[in-house]
């Protein structure tokens, strides 16, 4: 009987220990705009790395099947709320459409960390992103330099409702209008980050404006699509391109002279620091309202400084 009592006590202790470990394990849900671009895969990589460092955190990565679907993102956030996630990291593809579910999560006492693109909501923990307005201005400065401060340029942007896209476009346009009177922005198209659509849009613009001096492409998909149009139309070096983001395709395009430079973000840092911010919020630690994850313009001369 004494042996049975001892075994019972040991069993209770083991169950208690396992329960404690289960309680310590946290479920974080990461929702990005898509799962195709290297940008988002780098966000995922950074989030998983920090989760592994901290221990006791499980990362669930979710993204719409298509390139842009705010409704699907909304459903994913609602699912995370219903499943009582411990934290949500969200890159909203539409700052207005995702506002309601973000506030629903906040009301459910789930810490929400916004990454990459802003949202029209309150109560989230922090916002980690590139200063996209400044990045647009830097891209304008570089493209103006490439085309000798004169000529026609076109913009191939990504998602029209995303805060990042709006800021990147506005920073570029404002800078051009303020400092370069001899540069005309003759077209703005939205590819939703789809490489084929960006290719077709850029081709149409090149055919309509044979005297085009340059393109500004506002995300990785748009940049790759524009570079392919430049190659297919045989205008490499004649029509200058400044893009956005870094990937193997973008690096290849820079090396081959299809594009002259790209604004490089730090998506790994967004995911890495985003998980830390969520963990800090859960622990009751103070988290700053906004974290600038940085941006730099990279051309052929700067490529050696970038970790490929």
Short mmCIF file of N, CA and C in Angstrom, two decimals, residues 161-302:
data_model
loop_
_atom_site.label_atom_id
_atom_site.label_comp_id
_atom_site.label_asym_id
_atom_site.label_seq_id
_atom_site.Cartn_x
_atom_site.Cartn_y
_atom_site.Cartn_z
N UNK A 161 -4.25 49.01 -51.72
CA UNK A 161 -4.78 49.32 -50.39
C UNK A 161 -3.79 49.13 -49.26
N UNK A 162 -2.62 48.59 -49.55
CA UNK A 162 -1.63 48.33 -48.49
C UNK A 162 -0.91 49.61 -48.10
N UNK A 163 -0.73 49.81 -46.80
CA UNK A 163 -0.07 51.02 -46.33
C UNK A 163 1.34 51.15 -46.86
N UNK A 164 2.04 50.01 -47.01
CA UNK A 164 3.40 50.06 -47.54
C UNK A 164 3.41 50.61 -48.95
N UNK A 165 2.50 50.11 -49.78
CA UNK A 165 2.44 50.53 -51.18
C UNK A 165 2.11 52.02 -51.28
N UNK A 166 1.18 52.46 -50.46
CA UNK A 166 0.79 53.86 -50.47
C UNK A 166 1.97 54.75 -50.09
N UNK A 167 2.70 54.37 -49.03
CA UNK A 167 3.82 55.18 -48.56
C UNK A 167 4.98 55.17 -49.55
N UNK A 168 5.28 54.02 -50.14
CA UNK A 168 6.38 53.93 -51.10
C UNK A 168 6.10 54.79 -52.34
N UNK A 169 4.87 54.76 -52.76
CA UNK A 169 4.49 55.58 -53.92
C UNK A 169 4.52 57.06 -53.58
N UNK A 170 3.95 57.44 -52.45
CA UNK A 170 3.88 58.85 -52.08
C UNK A 170 5.27 59.44 -51.84
N UNK A 171 6.14 58.68 -51.17
CA UNK A 171 7.50 59.16 -50.93
C UNK A 171 8.23 59.42 -52.24
N UNK A 172 8.04 58.53 -53.18
CA UNK A 172 8.67 58.67 -54.50
C UNK A 172 8.11 59.87 -55.25
N UNK A 173 6.80 59.95 -55.34
CA UNK A 173 6.14 61.02 -56.09
C UNK A 173 6.45 62.38 -55.48
N UNK A 174 6.34 62.49 -54.17
CA UNK A 174 6.60 63.78 -53.50
C UNK A 174 8.03 64.24 -53.74
N UNK A 175 8.98 63.31 -53.65
CA UNK A 175 10.38 63.68 -53.84
C UNK A 175 10.65 64.12 -55.28
N UNK A 176 10.09 63.41 -56.23
CA UNK A 176 10.27 63.79 -57.63
C UNK A 176 9.69 65.18 -57.90
N UNK A 177 8.49 65.43 -57.41
CA UNK A 177 7.83 66.73 -57.66
C UNK A 177 8.57 67.88 -56.98
N UNK A 178 9.16 67.62 -55.84
CA UNK A 178 9.84 68.66 -55.09
C UNK A 178 11.21 69.01 -55.65
N UNK A 179 11.94 68.00 -56.14
CA UNK A 179 13.33 68.24 -56.49
C UNK A 179 13.68 68.09 -57.97
N UNK A 180 12.81 67.49 -58.76
CA UNK A 180 13.18 67.21 -60.14
C UNK A 180 12.09 67.65 -61.12
N UNK A 181 12.17 68.91 -61.53
CA UNK A 181 11.16 69.49 -62.41
C UNK A 181 11.14 68.86 -63.80
N UNK A 182 12.25 68.30 -64.22
CA UNK A 182 12.35 67.76 -65.57
C UNK A 182 12.05 66.26 -65.66
N UNK A 183 11.50 65.71 -64.59
CA UNK A 183 11.08 64.31 -64.60
C UNK A 183 9.56 64.24 -64.50
N UNK A 184 8.93 63.53 -65.42
CA UNK A 184 7.47 63.40 -65.45
C UNK A 184 7.06 61.96 -65.14
N UNK A 185 6.16 61.78 -64.18
CA UNK A 185 5.61 60.47 -63.88
C UNK A 185 4.38 60.28 -64.77
N UNK A 186 4.49 59.40 -65.77
CA UNK A 186 3.46 59.32 -66.80
C UNK A 186 2.48 58.15 -66.59
N UNK A 187 2.77 57.25 -65.67
CA UNK A 187 1.86 56.12 -65.44
C UNK A 187 2.11 55.49 -64.08
N UNK A 188 1.02 55.06 -63.44
CA UNK A 188 1.10 54.29 -62.19
C UNK A 188 0.17 53.09 -62.32
N UNK A 189 0.73 51.90 -62.21
CA UNK A 189 -0.04 50.67 -62.30
C UNK A 189 0.14 49.85 -61.02
N UNK A 190 -0.83 48.97 -60.75
CA UNK A 190 -0.78 48.13 -59.56
C UNK A 190 -0.80 46.65 -59.96
N UNK A 191 0.26 45.95 -59.63
CA UNK A 191 0.40 44.55 -60.04
C UNK A 191 0.02 43.56 -58.95
N UNK A 192 -0.28 44.06 -57.75
CA UNK A 192 -0.52 43.20 -56.58
C UNK A 192 0.68 42.31 -56.29
N UNK A 193 1.84 42.70 -56.76
CA UNK A 193 3.05 41.92 -56.53
C UNK A 193 3.16 40.71 -57.42
N UNK A 194 2.29 40.59 -58.41
CA UNK A 194 2.31 39.45 -59.32
C UNK A 194 3.31 39.71 -60.44
N UNK A 195 4.29 38.82 -60.59
CA UNK A 195 5.38 39.03 -61.55
C UNK A 195 4.90 39.06 -62.99
N UNK A 196 3.96 38.19 -63.33
CA UNK A 196 3.44 38.15 -64.71
C UNK A 196 2.65 39.41 -65.01
N UNK A 197 1.80 39.83 -64.08
CA UNK A 197 1.03 41.05 -64.30
C UNK A 197 1.94 42.26 -64.42
N UNK A 198 2.98 42.33 -63.57
CA UNK A 198 3.94 43.43 -63.64
C UNK A 198 4.67 43.43 -64.98
N UNK A 199 5.03 42.25 -65.45
CA UNK A 199 5.67 42.11 -66.77
C UNK A 199 4.77 42.68 -67.85
N UNK A 200 3.50 42.31 -67.85
CA UNK A 200 2.57 42.78 -68.87
C UNK A 200 2.34 44.28 -68.78
N UNK A 201 2.21 44.79 -67.56
CA UNK A 201 2.00 46.23 -67.38
C UNK A 201 3.20 47.03 -67.87
N UNK A 202 4.39 46.57 -67.51
CA UNK A 202 5.61 47.27 -67.93
C UNK A 202 5.76 47.21 -69.45
N UNK A 203 5.43 46.07 -70.05
CA UNK A 203 5.51 45.93 -71.51
C UNK A 203 4.57 46.90 -72.20
N UNK A 204 3.34 47.00 -71.68
CA UNK A 204 2.37 47.94 -72.26
C UNK A 204 2.86 49.38 -72.17
N UNK A 205 3.46 49.73 -71.05
CA UNK A 205 3.97 51.09 -70.86
C UNK A 205 5.13 51.36 -71.81
N UNK A 206 6.02 50.40 -71.97
CA UNK A 206 7.15 50.56 -72.88
C UNK A 206 6.68 50.72 -74.32
N UNK A 207 5.65 49.98 -74.70
CA UNK A 207 5.12 50.10 -76.06
C UNK A 207 4.43 51.43 -76.29
N UNK A 208 3.76 51.93 -75.24
CA UNK A 208 3.04 53.21 -75.36
C UNK A 208 3.98 54.41 -75.26
N UNK A 209 5.12 54.22 -74.62
CA UNK A 209 6.06 55.33 -74.41
C UNK A 209 7.47 54.87 -74.76
N UNK A 210 7.80 54.81 -76.03
CA UNK A 210 9.14 54.34 -76.45
C UNK A 210 10.28 55.22 -75.96
N UNK A 211 9.94 56.43 -75.51
CA UNK A 211 10.96 57.33 -74.99
C UNK A 211 11.05 57.28 -73.46
N UNK A 212 10.46 56.26 -72.85
CA UNK A 212 10.49 56.13 -71.38
C UNK A 212 11.92 56.08 -70.88
N UNK A 213 12.18 56.81 -69.79
CA UNK A 213 13.53 56.84 -69.23
C UNK A 213 13.72 55.86 -68.09
N UNK A 214 12.64 55.58 -67.32
CA UNK A 214 12.84 54.72 -66.17
C UNK A 214 11.57 54.19 -65.53
N UNK A 215 11.76 53.16 -64.71
CA UNK A 215 10.69 52.55 -63.92
C UNK A 215 11.06 52.58 -62.44
N UNK A 216 10.03 52.72 -61.61
CA UNK A 216 10.16 52.47 -60.17
C UNK A 216 9.20 51.34 -59.85
N UNK A 217 9.72 50.22 -59.36
CA UNK A 217 8.91 49.06 -58.99
C UNK A 217 8.90 48.92 -57.48
N UNK A 218 7.70 48.73 -56.89
CA UNK A 218 7.55 48.94 -55.46
C UNK A 218 7.58 47.69 -54.56
N UNK A 219 7.78 46.51 -55.13
CA UNK A 219 8.01 45.34 -54.29
C UNK A 219 8.75 44.29 -55.12
N UNK A 220 9.05 43.15 -54.51
CA UNK A 220 9.87 42.15 -55.19
C UNK A 220 9.22 41.62 -56.45
N UNK A 221 7.92 41.27 -56.37
CA UNK A 221 7.23 40.75 -57.54
C UNK A 221 7.19 41.75 -58.68
N UNK A 222 6.90 43.00 -58.35
CA UNK A 222 6.86 44.05 -59.37
C UNK A 222 8.24 44.27 -59.98
N UNK A 223 9.26 44.23 -59.14
CA UNK A 223 10.63 44.44 -59.61
C UNK A 223 11.05 43.35 -60.60
N UNK A 224 10.76 42.11 -60.25
CA UNK A 224 11.12 41.00 -61.13
C UNK A 224 10.33 41.08 -62.44
N UNK A 225 9.05 41.40 -62.34
CA UNK A 225 8.24 41.53 -63.55
C UNK A 225 8.75 42.61 -64.47
N UNK A 226 9.12 43.76 -63.92
CA UNK A 226 9.66 44.87 -64.73
C UNK A 226 10.98 44.46 -65.36
N UNK A 227 11.84 43.79 -64.59
CA UNK A 227 13.14 43.38 -65.13
C UNK A 227 12.97 42.43 -66.32
N UNK A 228 11.97 41.58 -66.26
CA UNK A 228 11.71 40.66 -67.37
C UNK A 228 11.21 41.41 -68.61
N UNK A 229 10.41 42.44 -68.38
CA UNK A 229 9.95 43.27 -69.50
C UNK A 229 11.12 43.99 -70.16
N UNK A 230 12.02 44.50 -69.33
CA UNK A 230 13.22 45.18 -69.83
C UNK A 230 14.04 44.22 -70.70
N UNK A 231 14.17 42.99 -70.23
CA UNK A 231 14.95 42.00 -70.98
C UNK A 231 14.25 41.62 -72.29
N UNK A 232 12.96 41.37 -72.21
CA UNK A 232 12.22 40.94 -73.40
C UNK A 232 12.16 42.03 -74.47
N UNK A 233 12.08 43.28 -74.03
CA UNK A 233 11.99 44.39 -74.98
C UNK A 233 13.36 44.88 -75.46
N UNK A 234 14.42 44.31 -74.90
CA UNK A 234 15.76 44.67 -75.34
C UNK A 234 16.17 46.09 -75.02
N UNK A 235 15.73 46.61 -73.87
CA UNK A 235 16.04 48.00 -73.52
C UNK A 235 16.89 48.09 -72.25
N UNK A 236 17.59 47.01 -71.91
CA UNK A 236 18.47 47.03 -70.74
C UNK A 236 19.52 48.12 -70.88
N UNK A 237 19.66 48.94 -69.85
CA UNK A 237 20.63 50.04 -69.89
C UNK A 237 20.05 51.32 -70.47
N UNK A 238 19.09 51.18 -71.36
CA UNK A 238 18.44 52.35 -71.94
C UNK A 238 17.34 52.85 -71.00
N UNK A 239 16.49 51.94 -70.54
CA UNK A 239 15.44 52.27 -69.57
C UNK A 239 15.94 51.82 -68.20
N UNK A 240 16.12 52.77 -67.30
CA UNK A 240 16.68 52.48 -65.98
C UNK A 240 15.58 52.04 -65.02
N UNK A 241 15.94 51.20 -64.08
CA UNK A 241 14.96 50.68 -63.11
C UNK A 241 15.53 50.72 -61.71
N UNK A 242 14.73 51.24 -60.79
CA UNK A 242 15.00 51.10 -59.36
C UNK A 242 13.84 50.33 -58.77
N UNK A 243 14.13 49.22 -58.13
CA UNK A 243 13.09 48.36 -57.60
C UNK A 243 13.02 48.38 -56.08
N UNK A 244 12.42 47.32 -55.55
CA UNK A 244 12.22 47.22 -54.10
C UNK A 244 12.37 45.76 -53.68
N UNK A 245 13.03 45.54 -52.56
CA UNK A 245 13.28 44.22 -51.97
C UNK A 245 14.45 43.51 -52.66
N UNK A 246 14.89 42.43 -52.01
CA UNK A 246 16.03 41.68 -52.51
C UNK A 246 15.69 40.20 -52.54
N UNK A 247 16.04 39.55 -53.63
CA UNK A 247 15.85 38.11 -53.79
C UNK A 247 16.88 37.63 -54.80
N UNK A 248 16.94 36.34 -55.04
CA UNK A 248 17.88 35.82 -56.02
C UNK A 248 17.60 36.41 -57.41
N UNK A 249 16.32 36.53 -57.75
CA UNK A 249 15.96 37.10 -59.05
C UNK A 249 16.36 38.57 -59.15
N UNK A 250 16.17 39.31 -58.07
CA UNK A 250 16.53 40.74 -58.08
C UNK A 250 18.05 40.90 -58.16
N UNK A 251 18.77 40.10 -57.40
CA UNK A 251 20.24 40.14 -57.47
C UNK A 251 20.72 39.85 -58.89
N UNK A 252 20.14 38.82 -59.50
CA UNK A 252 20.51 38.47 -60.88
C UNK A 252 20.22 39.62 -61.83
N UNK A 253 19.08 40.27 -61.64
CA UNK A 253 18.72 41.39 -62.51
C UNK A 253 19.69 42.56 -62.36
N UNK A 254 20.14 42.81 -61.15
CA UNK A 254 21.13 43.87 -60.92
C UNK A 254 22.45 43.50 -61.57
N UNK A 255 22.88 42.28 -61.34
CA UNK A 255 24.17 41.84 -61.89
C UNK A 255 24.18 41.86 -63.42
N UNK A 256 23.02 41.59 -64.02
CA UNK A 256 22.93 41.54 -65.48
C UNK A 256 22.54 42.88 -66.11
N UNK A 257 22.42 43.91 -65.29
CA UNK A 257 22.13 45.24 -65.81
C UNK A 257 20.70 45.48 -66.23
N UNK A 258 19.78 44.56 -65.86
CA UNK A 258 18.37 44.75 -66.20
C UNK A 258 17.74 45.80 -65.30
N UNK A 259 18.19 45.87 -64.05
CA UNK A 259 17.79 46.96 -63.16
C UNK A 259 19.06 47.53 -62.54
N UNK A 260 18.96 48.79 -62.10
CA UNK A 260 20.16 49.47 -61.61
C UNK A 260 20.30 49.42 -60.09
N UNK A 261 19.19 49.30 -59.38
CA UNK A 261 19.27 49.28 -57.92
C UNK A 261 17.94 48.84 -57.33
N UNK A 262 17.97 48.50 -56.04
CA UNK A 262 16.75 48.11 -55.34
C UNK A 262 16.82 48.58 -53.90
N UNK A 263 15.66 48.99 -53.37
CA UNK A 263 15.57 49.38 -51.97
C UNK A 263 15.44 48.12 -51.13
N UNK A 264 16.42 47.87 -50.28
CA UNK A 264 16.48 46.60 -49.55
C UNK A 264 16.02 46.79 -48.11
N UNK A 265 15.01 46.03 -47.74
CA UNK A 265 14.49 46.05 -46.38
C UNK A 265 15.20 44.99 -45.53
N UNK A 266 14.69 44.81 -44.31
CA UNK A 266 15.22 43.78 -43.42
C UNK A 266 14.06 42.95 -42.88
N UNK A 267 13.42 42.12 -43.73
CA UNK A 267 12.27 41.34 -43.28
C UNK A 267 12.60 40.33 -42.19
N UNK A 268 13.83 39.81 -42.20
CA UNK A 268 14.24 38.88 -41.15
C UNK A 268 14.11 39.55 -39.78
N UNK A 269 14.53 40.80 -39.70
CA UNK A 269 14.46 41.56 -38.45
C UNK A 269 13.01 41.80 -38.03
N UNK A 270 12.12 41.99 -39.02
CA UNK A 270 10.70 42.19 -38.70
C UNK A 270 10.15 40.98 -37.96
N UNK A 271 10.46 39.77 -38.48
CA UNK A 271 9.97 38.57 -37.82
C UNK A 271 10.67 38.30 -36.50
N UNK A 272 11.98 38.47 -36.49
CA UNK A 272 12.81 38.21 -35.30
C UNK A 272 12.40 39.13 -34.14
N UNK A 273 12.40 40.43 -34.40
CA UNK A 273 12.06 41.39 -33.35
C UNK A 273 10.56 41.38 -33.04
N UNK A 274 9.74 40.98 -34.03
CA UNK A 274 8.31 40.91 -33.81
C UNK A 274 7.94 39.87 -32.76
N UNK A 275 8.58 38.71 -32.83
CA UNK A 275 8.34 37.67 -31.84
C UNK A 275 8.82 38.12 -30.46
N UNK A 276 9.97 38.79 -30.41
CA UNK A 276 10.46 39.31 -29.14
C UNK A 276 9.49 40.31 -28.54
N UNK A 277 8.94 41.18 -29.39
CA UNK A 277 7.99 42.18 -28.91
C UNK A 277 6.73 41.52 -28.34
N UNK A 278 6.24 40.49 -29.02
CA UNK A 278 5.05 39.78 -28.54
C UNK A 278 5.34 39.08 -27.21
N UNK A 279 6.51 38.46 -27.12
CA UNK A 279 6.89 37.78 -25.88
C UNK A 279 7.02 38.78 -24.73
N UNK A 280 7.59 39.94 -25.03
CA UNK A 280 7.74 40.98 -24.01
C UNK A 280 6.37 41.48 -23.53
N UNK A 281 5.45 41.63 -24.47
CA UNK A 281 4.11 42.10 -24.12
C UNK A 281 3.41 41.10 -23.20
N UNK A 282 3.54 39.82 -23.52
CA UNK A 282 2.94 38.78 -22.69
C UNK A 282 3.55 38.80 -21.28
N UNK A 283 4.85 39.10 -21.20
CA UNK A 283 5.54 39.14 -19.91
C UNK A 283 5.30 40.44 -19.15
N UNK A 284 4.54 41.34 -19.76
CA UNK A 284 4.23 42.61 -19.10
C UNK A 284 5.32 43.65 -19.20
N UNK A 285 6.27 43.43 -20.11
CA UNK A 285 7.35 44.39 -20.30
C UNK A 285 6.92 45.51 -21.24
N UNK A 286 7.53 46.66 -21.10
CA UNK A 286 7.20 47.80 -21.96
C UNK A 286 7.81 47.59 -23.35
N UNK A 287 7.02 47.85 -24.38
CA UNK A 287 7.48 47.73 -25.76
C UNK A 287 7.25 49.08 -26.46
N UNK A 288 8.25 49.54 -27.20
CA UNK A 288 8.11 50.81 -27.90
C UNK A 288 7.02 50.69 -28.97
N UNK A 289 6.38 51.82 -29.29
CA UNK A 289 5.24 51.81 -30.20
C UNK A 289 5.61 51.48 -31.65
N UNK A 290 6.82 51.85 -32.05
CA UNK A 290 7.22 51.65 -33.44
C UNK A 290 8.70 51.31 -33.52
N UNK A 291 9.02 50.35 -34.38
CA UNK A 291 10.41 49.93 -34.57
C UNK A 291 10.76 50.04 -36.06
N UNK A 292 11.71 50.91 -36.38
CA UNK A 292 12.17 51.07 -37.76
C UNK A 292 13.21 49.99 -38.05
N UNK A 293 12.91 49.11 -39.01
CA UNK A 293 13.80 47.99 -39.30
C UNK A 293 14.82 48.30 -40.40
N UNK A 294 14.77 49.52 -40.94
CA UNK A 294 15.84 49.98 -41.83
C UNK A 294 15.64 49.67 -43.30
N UNK A 295 16.33 50.47 -44.15
CA UNK A 295 16.31 50.28 -45.60
C UNK A 295 17.58 50.89 -46.19
N UNK A 296 18.08 50.29 -47.28
CA UNK A 296 19.26 50.82 -47.95
C UNK A 296 19.10 50.56 -49.45
N UNK A 297 19.58 51.49 -50.28
CA UNK A 297 19.54 51.31 -51.72
C UNK A 297 20.78 50.53 -52.17
N UNK A 298 20.55 49.43 -52.87
CA UNK A 298 21.64 48.55 -53.28
C UNK A 298 21.68 48.43 -54.80
N UNK A 299 22.83 48.77 -55.37
CA UNK A 299 23.08 48.58 -56.79
C UNK A 299 24.23 47.60 -56.96
N UNK A 300 24.79 47.55 -58.16
CA UNK A 300 25.86 46.58 -58.43
C UNK A 300 27.06 46.82 -57.52
N UNK A 301 27.37 48.08 -57.26
CA UNK A 301 28.54 48.40 -56.43
C UNK A 301 28.32 48.02 -54.97
N UNK A 302 27.05 48.04 -54.54
CA UNK A 302 26.75 47.76 -53.13
C UNK A 302 26.46 46.28 -52.86
#
